[in-house]
């Protein structure tokens, strides 16, 4: 129509597995470079694309930029993902990413931290770092640019009722150990998780692995790489 001003073109900085990633203050040049060369969160993405099936319902703890979740729904049909991200600064960019790629009907993100256990707090302190990939629930020494925010928690038991699901993806920078100590994963048959040995060391790593074994999970070594581990229950292995 004459006299109308065309909308500005979207600021697409990279395309990864058919997802157009928009620019933003959270995406530093080095992160964009890893998206362009395909190394960004590669173990998680590879495991998700290899193991998640059409129709799966996924809870993602630690959405980050939203790119991993967007890739999964973009490339696997009928997948629904409810994501949680404790860094409030990332929510507008995540939602913009979903909307730009036409995924808002299958990807939802909430600004909460997921906890398990009756003694879990109603709020937690979350430490936002300059590089969003390293933001976490505990502070490290000599980090003057870290910003502390208080985040409301949501009980995993509540989520089991509100959003029935069979897949978990966790990248929560060390908080996974406390979660696994108390979470009932009887409804879940696939977990893709990044473990953080530097946070809880060898004993914590062993405790995480025992927690999975005690709930009937088996390590899928073929889809585990570096610090990212894939665990499946026997019914999922049999159905492959």
Coordinates of C-alpha atoms in Angstrom, one line a residue:
X1 CA 0.0 0.0 0.0
X2 CA 1.3 3.4 -1.0
X3 CA 2.6 5.5 1.9
X4 CA 3.3 2.6 4.2
X5 CA 6.8 2.1 5.7
X6 CA 8.1 -1.5 5.3
X7 CA 9.0 -3.2 8.5
X8 CA 12.8 -3.4 9.1
X9 CA 14.4 -6.7 8.3
X10 CA 15.0 -9.1 11.2
X11 CA 18.5 -8.9 12.6
X12 CA 19.5 -12.6 11.8
X13 CA 23.0 -13.3 13.0
X14 CA 23.2 -17.0 12.4
X15 CA 21.2 -20.0 11.1
X16 CA 21.6 -23.2 13.0
X17 CA 19.6 -26.4 12.1
X18 CA 17.0 -24.2 10.3
X19 CA 16.6 -21.8 13.2
X20 CA 17.3 -18.2 12.5
X21 CA 19.0 -16.7 15.5
X22 CA 18.4 -13.0 16.1
X23 CA 21.0 -10.6 17.4
X24 CA 20.9 -9.3 20.9
X25 CA 23.0 -7.9 23.7
X26 CA 23.3 -11.4 25.2
X27 CA 24.9 -12.9 22.1
X28 CA 28.5 -11.8 22.1
X29 CA 30.6 -12.2 18.9
X30 CA 32.2 -15.4 20.1
X31 CA 28.9 -17.1 20.8
X32 CA 27.6 -16.1 17.3
X33 CA 30.7 -17.5 15.8
X34 CA 30.0 -20.9 17.4
X35 CA 26.5 -20.8 16.1
X36 CA 27.8 -20.1 12.6
X37 CA 30.4 -22.9 12.7
X38 CA 28.0 -25.4 14.3
X39 CA 29.8 -25.9 17.6
X40 CA 27.3 -24.1 19.8
X41 CA 25.9 -26.5 22.4
X42 CA 26.7 -29.3 20.0
X43 CA 26.5 -32.2 22.4
X44 CA 23.1 -31.2 23.7
X45 CA 21.7 -30.5 20.2
X46 CA 23.1 -33.7 18.7
X47 CA 21.7 -35.8 21.6
X48 CA 18.3 -34.1 21.4
X49 CA 18.0 -34.5 17.6
X50 CA 19.0 -38.1 17.8
X51 CA 16.9 -39.2 20.8
X52 CA 13.8 -37.0 21.0
X53 CA 10.8 -38.4 19.0
X54 CA 7.8 -36.8 17.4
X55 CA 5.1 -36.2 20.0
X56 CA 7.5 -36.1 23.0
X57 CA 6.7 -33.5 25.7
X58 CA 9.8 -31.9 27.1
X59 CA 10.7 -29.9 30.1
X60 CA 13.9 -27.9 29.5
X61 CA 15.6 -26.6 32.6
X62 CA 18.1 -23.9 31.7
X63 CA 16.8 -22.5 28.4
X64 CA 19.8 -20.1 27.9
X65 CA 19.3 -18.2 24.6
X66 CA 16.4 -20.5 23.7
X67 CA 18.2 -21.8 20.7
X68 CA 18.5 -25.5 21.7
X69 CA 14.7 -25.7 22.4
X70 CA 13.9 -23.9 19.2
X71 CA 16.1 -26.3 17.2
X72 CA 14.3 -29.3 18.6
X73 CA 10.8 -28.1 17.8
X74 CA 11.8 -26.8 14.4
X75 CA 13.2 -30.2 13.4
X76 CA 11.1 -32.7 15.2
X77 CA 7.3 -32.8 14.6
X78 CA 4.7 -32.4 17.3
X79 CA 7.2 -31.8 20.1
X80 CA 6.0 -29.5 22.9
X81 CA 8.6 -27.9 25.1
X82 CA 8.1 -26.0 28.4
X83 CA 11.4 -24.2 29.2
X84 CA 12.6 -22.6 32.4
X85 CA 15.2 -19.9 32.5
X86 CA 16.2 -18.2 35.8
X87 CA 17.9 -15.2 34.1
X88 CA 15.1 -12.6 33.6
X89 CA 17.1 -10.6 31.1
X90 CA 16.9 -13.5 28.6
X91 CA 13.1 -13.9 28.4
X92 CA 12.4 -11.2 25.8
X93 CA 15.1 -12.5 23.5
X94 CA 13.9 -16.1 23.9
X95 CA 10.3 -15.2 23.1
X96 CA 11.4 -13.1 20.1
X97 CA 13.4 -16.1 18.8
X98 CA 10.3 -18.4 19.1
X99 CA 8.1 -15.9 17.4
X100 CA 10.4 -15.1 14.6
X101 CA 10.8 -18.8 13.8
X102 CA 7.1 -19.6 14.1
X103 CA 7.5 -21.7 17.2
X104 CA 5.5 -19.9 19.8
X105 CA 2.7 -22.5 19.7
X106 CA 5.1 -25.3 20.7
X107 CA 7.8 -23.5 22.8
X108 CA 6.9 -21.7 26.1
X109 CA 9.4 -20.2 28.5
X110 CA 9.0 -19.2 32.1
X111 CA 11.2 -17.2 34.4
X112 CA 11.5 -19.7 37.3
X113 CA 13.9 -22.2 38.7
X114 CA 12.6 -25.7 39.0
X115 CA 13.2 -27.4 42.4
X116 CA 12.4 -30.7 44.0
X117 CA 11.9 -31.8 47.6
X118 CA 9.7 -30.6 50.4
X119 CA 12.5 -28.5 51.9
X120 CA 13.2 -26.6 48.6
X121 CA 13.0 -22.8 49.0
X122 CA 10.3 -20.6 47.4
X123 CA 12.9 -18.3 46.0
X124 CA 16.6 -18.6 45.1
X125 CA 19.4 -16.2 44.5
X126 CA 20.6 -16.5 40.9
X127 CA 23.9 -15.0 39.7
X128 CA 23.8 -13.5 36.2
X129 CA 27.2 -13.3 34.6
X130 CA 28.3 -11.3 31.6
X131 CA 28.4 -14.4 29.6
X132 CA 24.9 -15.8 30.1
X133 CA 26.1 -19.4 29.5
X134 CA 27.8 -19.3 32.9
X135 CA 25.0 -17.8 35.0
X136 CA 24.2 -20.0 38.0
X137 CA 22.7 -20.4 41.4
X138 CA 25.9 -19.8 43.3
X139 CA 28.5 -17.0 43.2
X140 CA 32.1 -17.4 42.5
X141 CA 34.9 -15.3 43.9
X142 CA 36.4 -12.4 41.9
X143 CA 33.4 -11.9 39.7
X144 CA 32.7 -8.1 40.0
X145 CA 30.3 -8.1 37.0
X146 CA 28.0 -10.7 38.4
X147 CA 24.4 -9.5 39.1
X148 CA 22.3 -11.2 41.7
X149 CA 18.6 -11.6 41.1
X150 CA 16.0 -13.4 43.2
X151 CA 13.9 -15.9 41.3
X152 CA 10.8 -17.7 42.3
X153 CA 10.9 -21.4 42.2
X154 CA 8.4 -24.0 41.0
X155 CA 8.1 -27.4 42.4
X156 CA 8.8 -30.3 40.0
X157 CA 5.9 -32.2 41.5
X158 CA 3.6 -29.4 40.5
X159 CA 4.9 -29.5 36.9
X160 CA 4.3 -33.2 36.7
X161 CA 0.6 -32.4 37.0
X162 CA 0.5 -29.1 35.1
X163 CA 2.6 -30.3 32.1
X164 CA 2.8 -34.1 31.8
X165 CA 6.0 -34.9 30.1
X166 CA 8.3 -37.8 29.3
X167 CA 11.6 -36.0 28.5
X168 CA 13.9 -33.8 30.6
X169 CA 16.7 -31.6 29.4
X170 CA 18.9 -30.0 32.1
X171 CA 21.7 -27.5 31.8
X172 CA 21.6 -25.7 35.1
X173 CA 25.2 -25.2 35.8
X174 CA 25.6 -27.5 38.8
X175 CA 22.1 -27.3 40.4
X176 CA 21.2 -30.6 38.9
X177 CA 22.7 -32.6 41.8
X178 CA 20.2 -31.2 44.3
X179 CA 17.4 -31.7 41.8
X180 CA 18.2 -35.3 41.2
X181 CA 18.4 -36.0 44.9
X182 CA 14.7 -35.4 45.3
X183 CA 13.0 -35.5 41.9
X184 CA 10.6 -38.4 41.1
X185 CA 11.3 -39.2 37.5
X186 CA 8.8 -42.1 37.2
X187 CA 7.0 -40.4 34.3
X188 CA 10.2 -39.7 32.4
X189 CA 12.0 -42.1 30.0
X190 CA 14.7 -39.8 28.5
X191 CA 17.0 -37.4 30.2
X192 CA 19.7 -35.3 28.5
X193 CA 21.8 -33.6 31.1
X194 CA 25.0 -31.6 31.4
X195 CA 26.9 -32.6 34.5
X196 CA 29.3 -30.2 36.1
X197 CA 32.2 -32.0 37.8
X198 CA 33.9 -28.7 38.7
X199 CA 31.0 -27.8 40.9
X200 CA 30.4 -31.0 42.9
X201 CA 33.6 -33.0 41.9
X202 CA 33.9 -36.8 41.6
X203 CA 31.6 -37.7 44.5
X204 CA 28.8 -35.6 43.1
X205 CA 29.2 -37.1 39.7
X206 CA 28.9 -40.5 41.1
X207 CA 25.8 -39.5 43.1
X208 CA 24.2 -38.2 40.0
X209 CA 24.8 -41.4 38.2
X210 CA 23.5 -43.5 41.1
X211 CA 20.4 -41.3 41.1
X212 CA 19.7 -42.3 37.5
X213 CA 20.4 -45.9 38.1
X214 CA 18.1 -46.0 41.1
X215 CA 15.2 -44.8 39.0
X216 CA 15.7 -47.3 36.2
X217 CA 17.8 -45.2 33.7
X218 CA 20.5 -46.7 31.5
X219 CA 23.3 -44.6 30.1
X220 CA 23.2 -44.2 26.3
X221 CA 26.9 -43.9 25.7
X222 CA 26.5 -43.4 21.9
X223 CA 24.6 -40.2 22.5
X224 CA 26.7 -38.9 25.4
X225 CA 29.7 -36.7 24.8
X226 CA 32.1 -34.7 27.0
X227 CA 30.0 -33.5 30.0
X228 CA 26.6 -34.2 28.4
X229 CA 25.0 -37.5 29.2
X230 CA 21.9 -39.2 27.8
X231 CA 19.9 -41.6 30.0
X232 CA 17.0 -43.8 28.8
X233 CA 14.7 -46.2 30.4
X234 CA 14.4 -49.7 29.0
X235 CA 11.0 -49.0 27.5
X236 CA 12.4 -46.3 25.3
X237 CA 15.4 -48.4 24.3
X238 CA 13.0 -51.2 23.3
X239 CA 10.9 -48.9 21.3
X240 CA 13.8 -47.5 19.3

